[in-house]
N, CA, C, O and CB atoms as a CASP TS submission, in Angstrom:
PFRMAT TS
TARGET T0000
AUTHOR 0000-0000-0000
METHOD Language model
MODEL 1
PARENT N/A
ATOM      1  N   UNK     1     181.006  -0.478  54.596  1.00  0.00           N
ATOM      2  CA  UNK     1     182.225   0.287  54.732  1.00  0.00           C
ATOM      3  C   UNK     1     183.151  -0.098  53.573  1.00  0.00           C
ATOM      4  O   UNK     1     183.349  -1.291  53.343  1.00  0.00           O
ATOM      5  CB  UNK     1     182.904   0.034  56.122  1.00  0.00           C
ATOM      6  N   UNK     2     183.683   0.786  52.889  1.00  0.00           N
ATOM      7  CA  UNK     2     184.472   0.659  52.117  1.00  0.00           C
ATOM      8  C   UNK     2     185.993   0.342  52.208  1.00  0.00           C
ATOM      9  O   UNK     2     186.496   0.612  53.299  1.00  0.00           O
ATOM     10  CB  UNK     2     184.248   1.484  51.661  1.00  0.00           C
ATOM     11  N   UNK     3     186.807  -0.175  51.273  1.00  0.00           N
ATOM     12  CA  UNK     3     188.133   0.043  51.577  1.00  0.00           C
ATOM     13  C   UNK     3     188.960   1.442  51.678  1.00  0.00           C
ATOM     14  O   UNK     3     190.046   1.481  52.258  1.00  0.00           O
ATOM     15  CB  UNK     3     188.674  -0.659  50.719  1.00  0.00           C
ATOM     16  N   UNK     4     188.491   2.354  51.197  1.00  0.00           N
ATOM     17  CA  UNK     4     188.977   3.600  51.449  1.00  0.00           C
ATOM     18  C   UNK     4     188.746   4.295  52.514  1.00  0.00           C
ATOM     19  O   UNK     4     189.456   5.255  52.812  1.00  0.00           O
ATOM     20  CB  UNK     4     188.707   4.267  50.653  1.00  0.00           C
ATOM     21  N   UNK     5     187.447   3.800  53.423  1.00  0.00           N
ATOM     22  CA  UNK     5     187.254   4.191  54.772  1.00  0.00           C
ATOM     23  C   UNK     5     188.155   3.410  55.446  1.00  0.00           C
ATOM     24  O   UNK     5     188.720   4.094  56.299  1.00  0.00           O
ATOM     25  CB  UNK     5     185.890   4.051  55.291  1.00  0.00           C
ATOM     26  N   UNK     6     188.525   2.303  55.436  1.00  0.00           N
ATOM     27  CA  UNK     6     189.180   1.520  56.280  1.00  0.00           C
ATOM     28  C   UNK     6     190.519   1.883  56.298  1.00  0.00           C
ATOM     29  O   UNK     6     191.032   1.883  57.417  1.00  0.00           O
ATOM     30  CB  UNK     6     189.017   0.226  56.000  1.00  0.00           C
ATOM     31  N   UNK     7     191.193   2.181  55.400  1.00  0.00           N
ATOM     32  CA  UNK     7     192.535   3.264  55.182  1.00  0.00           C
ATOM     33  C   UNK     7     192.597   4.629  55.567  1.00  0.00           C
ATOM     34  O   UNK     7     193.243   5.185  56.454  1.00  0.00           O
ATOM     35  CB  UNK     7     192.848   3.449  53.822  1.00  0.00           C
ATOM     36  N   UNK     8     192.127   4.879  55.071  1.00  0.00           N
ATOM     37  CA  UNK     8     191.398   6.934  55.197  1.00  0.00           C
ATOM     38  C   UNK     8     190.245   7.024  56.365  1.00  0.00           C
ATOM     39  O   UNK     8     189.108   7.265  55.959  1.00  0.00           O
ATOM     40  CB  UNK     8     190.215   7.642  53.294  1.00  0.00           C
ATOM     41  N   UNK     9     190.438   6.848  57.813  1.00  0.00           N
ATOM     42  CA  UNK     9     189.008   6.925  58.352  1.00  0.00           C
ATOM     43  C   UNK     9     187.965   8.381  57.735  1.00  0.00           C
ATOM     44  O   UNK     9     186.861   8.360  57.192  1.00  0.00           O
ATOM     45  CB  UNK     9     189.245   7.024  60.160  1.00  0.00           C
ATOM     46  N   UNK    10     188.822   9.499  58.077  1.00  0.00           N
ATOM     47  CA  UNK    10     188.179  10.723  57.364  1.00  0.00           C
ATOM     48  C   UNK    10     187.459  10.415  56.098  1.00  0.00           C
ATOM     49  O   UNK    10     186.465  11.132  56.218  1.00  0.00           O
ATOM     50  CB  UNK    10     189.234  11.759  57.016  1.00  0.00           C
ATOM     51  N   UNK    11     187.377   9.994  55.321  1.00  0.00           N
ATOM     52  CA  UNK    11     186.946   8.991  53.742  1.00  0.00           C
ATOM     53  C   UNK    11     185.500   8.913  54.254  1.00  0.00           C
ATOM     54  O   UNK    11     184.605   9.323  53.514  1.00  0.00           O
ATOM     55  CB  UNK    11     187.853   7.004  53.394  1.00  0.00           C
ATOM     56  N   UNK    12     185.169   8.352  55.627  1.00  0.00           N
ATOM     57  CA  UNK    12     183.719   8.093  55.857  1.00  0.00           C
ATOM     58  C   UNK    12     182.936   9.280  55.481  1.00  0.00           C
ATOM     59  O   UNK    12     181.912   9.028  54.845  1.00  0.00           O
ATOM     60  CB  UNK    12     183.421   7.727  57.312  1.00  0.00           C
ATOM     61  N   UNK    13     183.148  10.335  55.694  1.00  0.00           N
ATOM     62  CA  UNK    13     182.672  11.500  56.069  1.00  0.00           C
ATOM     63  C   UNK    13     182.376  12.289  54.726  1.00  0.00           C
ATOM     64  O   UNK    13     181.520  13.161  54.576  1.00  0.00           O
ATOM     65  CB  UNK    13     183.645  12.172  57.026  1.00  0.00           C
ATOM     66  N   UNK    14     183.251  11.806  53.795  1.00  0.00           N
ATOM     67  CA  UNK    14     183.056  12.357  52.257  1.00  0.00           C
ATOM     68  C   UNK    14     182.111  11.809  51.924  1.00  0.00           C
ATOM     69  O   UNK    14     181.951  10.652  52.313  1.00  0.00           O
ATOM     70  CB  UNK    14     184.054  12.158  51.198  1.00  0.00           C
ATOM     71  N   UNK    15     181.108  12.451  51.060  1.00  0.00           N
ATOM     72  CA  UNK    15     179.910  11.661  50.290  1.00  0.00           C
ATOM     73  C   UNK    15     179.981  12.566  49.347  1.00  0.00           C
ATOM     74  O   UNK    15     179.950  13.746  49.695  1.00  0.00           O
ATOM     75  CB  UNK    15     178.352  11.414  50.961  1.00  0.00           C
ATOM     76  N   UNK    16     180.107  12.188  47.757  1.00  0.00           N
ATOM     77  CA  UNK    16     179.520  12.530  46.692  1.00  0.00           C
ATOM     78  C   UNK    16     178.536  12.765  46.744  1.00  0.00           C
ATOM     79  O   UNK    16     177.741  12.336  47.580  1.00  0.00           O
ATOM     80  CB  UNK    16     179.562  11.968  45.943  1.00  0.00           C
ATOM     81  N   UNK    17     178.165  14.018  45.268  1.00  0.00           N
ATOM     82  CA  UNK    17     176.520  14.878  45.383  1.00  0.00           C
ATOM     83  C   UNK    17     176.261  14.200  43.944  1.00  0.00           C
ATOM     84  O   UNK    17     175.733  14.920  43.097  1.00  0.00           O
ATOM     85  CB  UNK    17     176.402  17.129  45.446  1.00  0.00           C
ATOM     86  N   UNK    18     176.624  12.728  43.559  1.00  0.00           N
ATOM     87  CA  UNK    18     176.209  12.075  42.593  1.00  0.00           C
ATOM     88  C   UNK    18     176.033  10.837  42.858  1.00  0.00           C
ATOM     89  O   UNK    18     176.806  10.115  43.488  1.00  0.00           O
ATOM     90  CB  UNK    18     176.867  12.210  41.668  1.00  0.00           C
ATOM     91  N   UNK    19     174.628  10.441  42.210  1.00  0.00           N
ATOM     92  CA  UNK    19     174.605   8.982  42.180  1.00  0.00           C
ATOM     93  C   UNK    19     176.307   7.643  41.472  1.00  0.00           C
ATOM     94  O   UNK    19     177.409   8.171  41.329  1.00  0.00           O
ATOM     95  CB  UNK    19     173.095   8.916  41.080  1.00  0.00           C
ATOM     96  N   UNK    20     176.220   6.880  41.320  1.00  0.00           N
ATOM     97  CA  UNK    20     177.110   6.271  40.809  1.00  0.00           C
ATOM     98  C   UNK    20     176.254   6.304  38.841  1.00  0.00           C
ATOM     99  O   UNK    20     177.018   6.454  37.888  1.00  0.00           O
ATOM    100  CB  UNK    20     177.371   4.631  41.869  1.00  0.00           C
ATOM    101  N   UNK    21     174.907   6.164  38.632  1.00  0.00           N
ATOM    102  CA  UNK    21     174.892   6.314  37.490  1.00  0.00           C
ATOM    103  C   UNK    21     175.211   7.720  37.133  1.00  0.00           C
ATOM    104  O   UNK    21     176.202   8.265  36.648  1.00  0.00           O
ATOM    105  CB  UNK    21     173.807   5.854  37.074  1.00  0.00           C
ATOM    106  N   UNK    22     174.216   8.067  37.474  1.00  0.00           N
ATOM    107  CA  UNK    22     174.789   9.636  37.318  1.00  0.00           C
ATOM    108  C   UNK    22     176.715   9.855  36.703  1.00  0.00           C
ATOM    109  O   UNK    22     177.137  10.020  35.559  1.00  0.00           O
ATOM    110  CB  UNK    22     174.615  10.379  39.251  1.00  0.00           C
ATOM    111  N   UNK    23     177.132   9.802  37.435  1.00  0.00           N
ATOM    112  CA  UNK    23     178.872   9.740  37.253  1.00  0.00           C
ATOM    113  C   UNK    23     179.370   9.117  35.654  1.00  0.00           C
ATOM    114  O   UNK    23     180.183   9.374  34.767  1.00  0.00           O
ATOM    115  CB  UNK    23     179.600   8.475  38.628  1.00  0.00           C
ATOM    116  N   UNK    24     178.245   8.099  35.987  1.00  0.00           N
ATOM    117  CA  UNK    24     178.793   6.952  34.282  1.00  0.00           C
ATOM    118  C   UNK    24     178.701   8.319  33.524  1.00  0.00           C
ATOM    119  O   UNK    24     179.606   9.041  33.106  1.00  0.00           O
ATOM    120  CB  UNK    24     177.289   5.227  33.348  1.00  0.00           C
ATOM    121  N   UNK    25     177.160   8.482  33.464  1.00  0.00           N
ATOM    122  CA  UNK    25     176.621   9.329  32.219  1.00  0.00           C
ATOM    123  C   UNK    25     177.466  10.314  31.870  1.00  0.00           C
ATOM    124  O   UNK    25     177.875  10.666  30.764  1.00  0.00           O
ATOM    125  CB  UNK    25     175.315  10.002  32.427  1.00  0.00           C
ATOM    126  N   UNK    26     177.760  10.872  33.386  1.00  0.00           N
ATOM    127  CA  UNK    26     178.704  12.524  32.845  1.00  0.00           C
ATOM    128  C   UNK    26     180.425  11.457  32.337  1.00  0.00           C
ATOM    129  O   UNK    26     180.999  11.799  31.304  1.00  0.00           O
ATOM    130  CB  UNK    26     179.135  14.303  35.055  1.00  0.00           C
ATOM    131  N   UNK    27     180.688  10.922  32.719  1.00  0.00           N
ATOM    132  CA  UNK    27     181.806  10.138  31.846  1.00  0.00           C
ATOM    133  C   UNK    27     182.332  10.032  30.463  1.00  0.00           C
ATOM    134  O   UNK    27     183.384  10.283  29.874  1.00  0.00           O
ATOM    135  CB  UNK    27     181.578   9.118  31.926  1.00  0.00           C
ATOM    136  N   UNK    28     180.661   9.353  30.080  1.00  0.00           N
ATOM    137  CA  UNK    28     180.358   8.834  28.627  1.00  0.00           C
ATOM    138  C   UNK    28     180.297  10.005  28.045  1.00  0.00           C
ATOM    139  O   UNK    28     181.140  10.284  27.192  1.00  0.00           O
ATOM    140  CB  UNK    28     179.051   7.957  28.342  1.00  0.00           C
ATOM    141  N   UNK    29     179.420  10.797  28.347  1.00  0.00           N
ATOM    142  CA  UNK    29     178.914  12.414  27.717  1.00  0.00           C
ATOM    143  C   UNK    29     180.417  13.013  27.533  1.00  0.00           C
ATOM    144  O   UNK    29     180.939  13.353  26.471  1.00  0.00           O
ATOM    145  CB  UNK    29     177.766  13.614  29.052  1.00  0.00           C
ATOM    146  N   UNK    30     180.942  13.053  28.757  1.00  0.00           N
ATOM    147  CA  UNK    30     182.285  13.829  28.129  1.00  0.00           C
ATOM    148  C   UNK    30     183.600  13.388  27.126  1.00  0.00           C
ATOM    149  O   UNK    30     184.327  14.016  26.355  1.00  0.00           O
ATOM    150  CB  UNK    30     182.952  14.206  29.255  1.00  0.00           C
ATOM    151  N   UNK    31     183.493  11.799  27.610  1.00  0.00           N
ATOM    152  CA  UNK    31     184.433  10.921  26.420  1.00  0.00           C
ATOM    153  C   UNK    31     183.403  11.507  24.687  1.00  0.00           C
ATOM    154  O   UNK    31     183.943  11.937  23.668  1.00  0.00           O
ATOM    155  CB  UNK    31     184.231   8.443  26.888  1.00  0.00           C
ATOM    156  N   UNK    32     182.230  11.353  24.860  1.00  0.00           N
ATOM    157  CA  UNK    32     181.885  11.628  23.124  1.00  0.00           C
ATOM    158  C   UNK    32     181.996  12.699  22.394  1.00  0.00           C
ATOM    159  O   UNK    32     182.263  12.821  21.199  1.00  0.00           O
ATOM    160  CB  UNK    32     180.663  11.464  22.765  1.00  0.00           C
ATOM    161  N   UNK    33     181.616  13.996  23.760  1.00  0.00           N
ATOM    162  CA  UNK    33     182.052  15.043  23.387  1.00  0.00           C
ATOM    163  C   UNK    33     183.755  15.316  23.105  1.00  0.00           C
ATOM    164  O   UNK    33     184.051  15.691  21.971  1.00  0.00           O
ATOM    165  CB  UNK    33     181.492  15.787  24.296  1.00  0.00           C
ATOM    166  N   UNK    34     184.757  15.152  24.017  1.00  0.00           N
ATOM    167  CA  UNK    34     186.061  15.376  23.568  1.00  0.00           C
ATOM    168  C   UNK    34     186.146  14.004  21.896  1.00  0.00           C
ATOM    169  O   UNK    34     186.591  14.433  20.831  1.00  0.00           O
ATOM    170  CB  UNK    34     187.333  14.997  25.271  1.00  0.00           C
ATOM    171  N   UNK    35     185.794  12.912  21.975  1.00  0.00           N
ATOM    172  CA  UNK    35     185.666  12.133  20.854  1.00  0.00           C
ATOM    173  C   UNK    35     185.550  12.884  19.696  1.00  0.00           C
ATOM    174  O   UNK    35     186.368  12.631  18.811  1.00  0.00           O
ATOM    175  CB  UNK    35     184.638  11.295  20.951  1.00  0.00           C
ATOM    176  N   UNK    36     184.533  13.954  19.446  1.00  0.00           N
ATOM    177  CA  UNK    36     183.878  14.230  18.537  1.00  0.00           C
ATOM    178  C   UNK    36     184.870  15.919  18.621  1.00  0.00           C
ATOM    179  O   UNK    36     184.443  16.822  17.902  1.00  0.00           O
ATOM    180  CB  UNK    36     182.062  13.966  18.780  1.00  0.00           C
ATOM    181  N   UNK    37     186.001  16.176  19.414  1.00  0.00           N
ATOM    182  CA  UNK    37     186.480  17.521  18.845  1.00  0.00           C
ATOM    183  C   UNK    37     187.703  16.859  18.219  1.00  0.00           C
ATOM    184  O   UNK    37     188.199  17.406  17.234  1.00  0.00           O
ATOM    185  CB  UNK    37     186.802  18.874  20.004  1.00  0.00           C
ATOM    186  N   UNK    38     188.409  15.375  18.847  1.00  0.00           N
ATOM    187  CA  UNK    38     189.714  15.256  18.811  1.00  0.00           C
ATOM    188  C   UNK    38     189.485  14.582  17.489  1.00  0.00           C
ATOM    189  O   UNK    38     190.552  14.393  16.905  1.00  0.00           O
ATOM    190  CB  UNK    38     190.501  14.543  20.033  1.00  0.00           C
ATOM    191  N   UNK    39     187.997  13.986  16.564  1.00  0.00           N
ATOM    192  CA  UNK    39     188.081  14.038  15.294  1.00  0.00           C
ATOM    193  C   UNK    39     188.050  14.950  14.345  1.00  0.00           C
ATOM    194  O   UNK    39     188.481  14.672  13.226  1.00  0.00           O
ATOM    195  CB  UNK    39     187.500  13.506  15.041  1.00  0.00           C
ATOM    196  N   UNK    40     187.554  16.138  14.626  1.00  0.00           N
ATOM    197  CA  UNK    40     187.622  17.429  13.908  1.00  0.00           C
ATOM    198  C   UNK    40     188.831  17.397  13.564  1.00  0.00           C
ATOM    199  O   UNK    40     189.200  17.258  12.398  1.00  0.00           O
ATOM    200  CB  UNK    40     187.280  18.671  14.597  1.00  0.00           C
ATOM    201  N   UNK    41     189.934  17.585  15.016  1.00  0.00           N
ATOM    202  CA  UNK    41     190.976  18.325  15.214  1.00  0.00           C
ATOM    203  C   UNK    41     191.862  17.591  13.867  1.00  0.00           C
ATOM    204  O   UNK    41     192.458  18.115  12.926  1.00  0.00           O
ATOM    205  CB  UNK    41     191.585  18.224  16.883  1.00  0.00           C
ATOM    206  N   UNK    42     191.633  16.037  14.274  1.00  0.00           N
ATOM    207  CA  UNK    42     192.201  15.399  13.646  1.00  0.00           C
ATOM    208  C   UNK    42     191.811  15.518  12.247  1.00  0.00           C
ATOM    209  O   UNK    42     192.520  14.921  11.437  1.00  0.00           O
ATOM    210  CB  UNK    42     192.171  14.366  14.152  1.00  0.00           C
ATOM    211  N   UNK    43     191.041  16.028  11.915  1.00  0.00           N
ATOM    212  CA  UNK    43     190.720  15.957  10.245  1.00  0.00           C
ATOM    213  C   UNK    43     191.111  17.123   9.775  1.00  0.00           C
ATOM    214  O   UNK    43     191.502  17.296   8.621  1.00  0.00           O
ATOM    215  CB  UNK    43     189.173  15.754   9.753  1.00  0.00           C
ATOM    216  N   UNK    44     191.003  18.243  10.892  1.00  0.00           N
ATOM    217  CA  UNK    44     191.277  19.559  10.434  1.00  0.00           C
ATOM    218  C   UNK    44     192.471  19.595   9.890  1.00  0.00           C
ATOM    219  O   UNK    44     192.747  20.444   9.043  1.00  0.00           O
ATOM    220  CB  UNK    44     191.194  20.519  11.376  1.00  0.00           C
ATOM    221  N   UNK    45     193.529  18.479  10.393  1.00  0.00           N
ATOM    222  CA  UNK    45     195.107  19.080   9.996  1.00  0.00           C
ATOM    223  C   UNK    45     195.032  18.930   8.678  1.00  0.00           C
ATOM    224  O   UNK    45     195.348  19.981   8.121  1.00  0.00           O
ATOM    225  CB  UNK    45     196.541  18.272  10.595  1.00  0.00           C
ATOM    226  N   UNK    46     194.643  17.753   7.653  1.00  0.00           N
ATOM    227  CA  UNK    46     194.765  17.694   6.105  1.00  0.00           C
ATOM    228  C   UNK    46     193.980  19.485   5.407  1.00  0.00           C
ATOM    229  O   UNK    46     194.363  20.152   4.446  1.00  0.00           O
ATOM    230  CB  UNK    46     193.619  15.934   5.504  1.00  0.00           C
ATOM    231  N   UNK    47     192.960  19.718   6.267  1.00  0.00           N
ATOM    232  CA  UNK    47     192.675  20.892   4.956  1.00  0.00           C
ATOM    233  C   UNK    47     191.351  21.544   5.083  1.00  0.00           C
ATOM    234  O   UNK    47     190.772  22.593   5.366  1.00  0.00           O
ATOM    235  CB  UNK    47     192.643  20.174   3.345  1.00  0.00           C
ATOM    236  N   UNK    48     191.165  19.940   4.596  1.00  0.00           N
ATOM    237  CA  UNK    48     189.681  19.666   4.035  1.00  0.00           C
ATOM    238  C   UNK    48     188.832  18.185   4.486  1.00  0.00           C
ATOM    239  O   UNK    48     189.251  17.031   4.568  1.00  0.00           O
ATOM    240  CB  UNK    48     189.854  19.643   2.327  1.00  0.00           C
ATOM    241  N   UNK    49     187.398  18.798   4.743  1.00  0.00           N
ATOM    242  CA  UNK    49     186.874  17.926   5.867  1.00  0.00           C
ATOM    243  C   UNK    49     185.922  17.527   4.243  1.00  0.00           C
ATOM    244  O   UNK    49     185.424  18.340   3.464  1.00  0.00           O
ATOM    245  CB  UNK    49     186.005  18.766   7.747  1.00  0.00           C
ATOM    246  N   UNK    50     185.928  15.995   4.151  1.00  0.00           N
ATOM    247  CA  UNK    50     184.942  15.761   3.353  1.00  0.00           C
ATOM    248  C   UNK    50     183.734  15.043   4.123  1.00  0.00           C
ATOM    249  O   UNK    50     183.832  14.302   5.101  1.00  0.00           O
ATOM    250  CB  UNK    50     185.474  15.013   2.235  1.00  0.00           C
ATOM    251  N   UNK    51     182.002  15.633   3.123  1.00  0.00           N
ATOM    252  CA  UNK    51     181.125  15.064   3.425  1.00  0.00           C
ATOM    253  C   UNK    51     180.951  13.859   4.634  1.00  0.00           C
ATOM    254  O   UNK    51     180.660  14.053   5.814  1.00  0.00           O
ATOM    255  CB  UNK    51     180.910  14.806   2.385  1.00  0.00           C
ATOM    256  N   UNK    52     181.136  12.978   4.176  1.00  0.00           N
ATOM    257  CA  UNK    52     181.471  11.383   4.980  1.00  0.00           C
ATOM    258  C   UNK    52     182.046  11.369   6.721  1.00  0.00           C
ATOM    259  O   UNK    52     181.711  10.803   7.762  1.00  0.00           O
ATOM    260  CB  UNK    52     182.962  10.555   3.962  1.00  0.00           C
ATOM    261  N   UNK    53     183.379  12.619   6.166  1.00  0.00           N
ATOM    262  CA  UNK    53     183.825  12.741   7.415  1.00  0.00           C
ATOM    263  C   UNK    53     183.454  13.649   8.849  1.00  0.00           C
ATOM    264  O   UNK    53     184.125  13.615   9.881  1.00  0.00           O
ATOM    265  CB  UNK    53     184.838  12.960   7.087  1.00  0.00           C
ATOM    266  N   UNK    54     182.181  14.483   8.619  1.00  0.00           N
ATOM    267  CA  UNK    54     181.604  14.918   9.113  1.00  0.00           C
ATOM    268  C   UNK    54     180.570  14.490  10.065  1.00  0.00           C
ATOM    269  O   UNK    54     180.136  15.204  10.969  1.00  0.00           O
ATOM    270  CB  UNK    54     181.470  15.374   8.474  1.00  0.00           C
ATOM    271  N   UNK    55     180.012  12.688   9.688  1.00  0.00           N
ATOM    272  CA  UNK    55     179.366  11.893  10.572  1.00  0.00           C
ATOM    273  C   UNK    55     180.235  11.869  11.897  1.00  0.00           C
ATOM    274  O   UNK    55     180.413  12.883  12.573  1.00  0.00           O
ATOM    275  CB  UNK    55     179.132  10.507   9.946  1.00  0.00           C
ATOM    276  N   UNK    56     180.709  10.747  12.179  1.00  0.00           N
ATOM    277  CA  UNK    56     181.183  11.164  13.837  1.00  0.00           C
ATOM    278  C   UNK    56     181.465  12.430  13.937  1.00  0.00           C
ATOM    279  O   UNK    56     180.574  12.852  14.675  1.00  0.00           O
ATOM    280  CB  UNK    56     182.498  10.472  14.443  1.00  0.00           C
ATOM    281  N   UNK    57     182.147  13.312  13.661  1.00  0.00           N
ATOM    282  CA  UNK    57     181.897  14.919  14.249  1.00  0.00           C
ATOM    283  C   UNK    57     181.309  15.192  15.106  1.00  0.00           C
ATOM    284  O   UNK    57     181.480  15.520  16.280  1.00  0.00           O
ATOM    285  CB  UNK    57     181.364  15.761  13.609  1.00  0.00           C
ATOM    286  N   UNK    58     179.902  14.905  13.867  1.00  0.00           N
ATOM    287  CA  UNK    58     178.821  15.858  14.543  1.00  0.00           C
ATOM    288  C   UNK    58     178.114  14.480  15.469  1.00  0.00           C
ATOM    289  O   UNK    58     177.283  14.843  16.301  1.00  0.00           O
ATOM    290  CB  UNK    58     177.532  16.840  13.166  1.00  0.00           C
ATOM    291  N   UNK    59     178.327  13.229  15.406  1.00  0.00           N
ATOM    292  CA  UNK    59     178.093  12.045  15.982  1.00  0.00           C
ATOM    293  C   UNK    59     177.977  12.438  17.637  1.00  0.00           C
ATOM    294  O   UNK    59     177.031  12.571  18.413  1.00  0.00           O
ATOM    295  CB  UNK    59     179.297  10.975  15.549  1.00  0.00           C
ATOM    296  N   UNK    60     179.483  12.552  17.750  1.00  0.00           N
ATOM    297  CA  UNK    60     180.507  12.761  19.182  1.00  0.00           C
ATOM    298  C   UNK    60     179.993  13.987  19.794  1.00  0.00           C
ATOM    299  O   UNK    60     180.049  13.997  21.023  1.00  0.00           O
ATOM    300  CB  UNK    60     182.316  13.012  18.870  1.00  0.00           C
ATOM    301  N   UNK    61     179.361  15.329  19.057  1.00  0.00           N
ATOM    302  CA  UNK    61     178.993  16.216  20.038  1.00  0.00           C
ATOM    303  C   UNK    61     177.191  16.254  20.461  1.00  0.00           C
ATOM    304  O   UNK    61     176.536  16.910  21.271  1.00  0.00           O
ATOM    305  CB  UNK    61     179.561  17.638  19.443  1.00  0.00           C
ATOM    306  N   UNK    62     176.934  15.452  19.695  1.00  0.00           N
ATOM    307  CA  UNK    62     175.359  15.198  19.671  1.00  0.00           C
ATOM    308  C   UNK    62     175.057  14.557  20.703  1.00  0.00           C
ATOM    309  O   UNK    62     174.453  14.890  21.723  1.00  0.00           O
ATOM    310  CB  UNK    62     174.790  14.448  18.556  1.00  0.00           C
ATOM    311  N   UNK    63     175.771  13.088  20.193  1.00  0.00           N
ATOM    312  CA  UNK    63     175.539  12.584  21.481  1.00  0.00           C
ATOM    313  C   UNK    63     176.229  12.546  22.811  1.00  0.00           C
ATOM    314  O   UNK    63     175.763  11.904  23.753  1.00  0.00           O
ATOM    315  CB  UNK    63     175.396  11.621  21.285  1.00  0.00           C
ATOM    316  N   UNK    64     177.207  13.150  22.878  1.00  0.00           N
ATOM    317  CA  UNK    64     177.313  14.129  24.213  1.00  0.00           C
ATOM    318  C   UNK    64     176.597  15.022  24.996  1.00  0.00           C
ATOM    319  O   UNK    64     176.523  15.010  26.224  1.00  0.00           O
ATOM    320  CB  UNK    64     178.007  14.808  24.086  1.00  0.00           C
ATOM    321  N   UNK    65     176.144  15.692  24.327  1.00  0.00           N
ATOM    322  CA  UNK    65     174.617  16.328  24.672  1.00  0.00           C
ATOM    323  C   UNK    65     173.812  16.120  25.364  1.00  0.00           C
ATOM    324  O   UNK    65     173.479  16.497  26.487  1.00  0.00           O
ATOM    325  CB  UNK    65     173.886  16.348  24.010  1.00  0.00           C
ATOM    326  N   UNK    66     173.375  15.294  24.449  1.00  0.00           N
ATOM    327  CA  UNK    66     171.869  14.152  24.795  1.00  0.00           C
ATOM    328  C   UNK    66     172.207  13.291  26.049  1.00  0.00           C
ATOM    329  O   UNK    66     171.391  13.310  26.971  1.00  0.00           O
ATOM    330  CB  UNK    66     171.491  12.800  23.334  1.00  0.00           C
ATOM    331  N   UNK    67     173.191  12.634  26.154  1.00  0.00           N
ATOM    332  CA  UNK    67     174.083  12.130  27.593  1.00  0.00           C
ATOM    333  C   UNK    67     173.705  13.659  28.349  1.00  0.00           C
ATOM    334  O   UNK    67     172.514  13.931  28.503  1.00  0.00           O
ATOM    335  CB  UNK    67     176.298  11.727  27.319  1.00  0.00           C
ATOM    336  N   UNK    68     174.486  14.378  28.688  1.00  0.00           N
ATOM    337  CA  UNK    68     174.282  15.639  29.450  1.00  0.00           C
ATOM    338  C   UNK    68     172.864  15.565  30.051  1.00  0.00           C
ATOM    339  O   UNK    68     172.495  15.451  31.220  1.00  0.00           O
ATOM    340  CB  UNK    68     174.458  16.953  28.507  1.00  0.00           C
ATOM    341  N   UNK    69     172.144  15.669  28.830  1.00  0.00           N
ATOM    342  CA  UNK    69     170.644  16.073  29.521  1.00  0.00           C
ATOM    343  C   UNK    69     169.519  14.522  29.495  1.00  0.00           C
ATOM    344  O   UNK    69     168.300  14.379  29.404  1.00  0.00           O
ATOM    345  CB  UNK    69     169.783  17.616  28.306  1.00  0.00           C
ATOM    346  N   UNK    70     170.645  13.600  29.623  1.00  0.00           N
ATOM    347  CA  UNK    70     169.850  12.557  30.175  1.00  0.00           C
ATOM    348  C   UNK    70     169.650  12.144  31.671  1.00  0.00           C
ATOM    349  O   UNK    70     168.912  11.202  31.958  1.00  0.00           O
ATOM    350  CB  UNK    70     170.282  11.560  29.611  1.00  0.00           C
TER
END
């Protein structure tokens, strides 16, 4: 029994349709994916995206992905 059942009796009765790993993964997947727009975004304001700066980019939505369909 949890502490949130012991506060919330109704709480027992809720069950998530996810494992606890499960949950990490979609977490991580979505931190790399927003990671990998809020560096775009962030590079987008100067202009111009050089070479170099295109690694995490495409880093952050890749491996967001690959999280997804792990």
């Amino acid at each position: 029994m949890s502490y949130l059942s012991i506060v919330i009796p109704q709480a027992r009765r809720l069950r998530l349709p996810l494992t606890r790993d499960q949950i990490m993964l979609l977490l991580a997947a979505t931190s790399e994916l927003f990671m990998g727009i809020d560096i775009y975004l962030a590079h987008s304001i100067s202009g111009t995206i050089p070479r170099n700066e295109w690694i995490p980019i495409v880093f952050g939505v890749v491996a967001g992905i690959l999280l997804l369909l792990a």
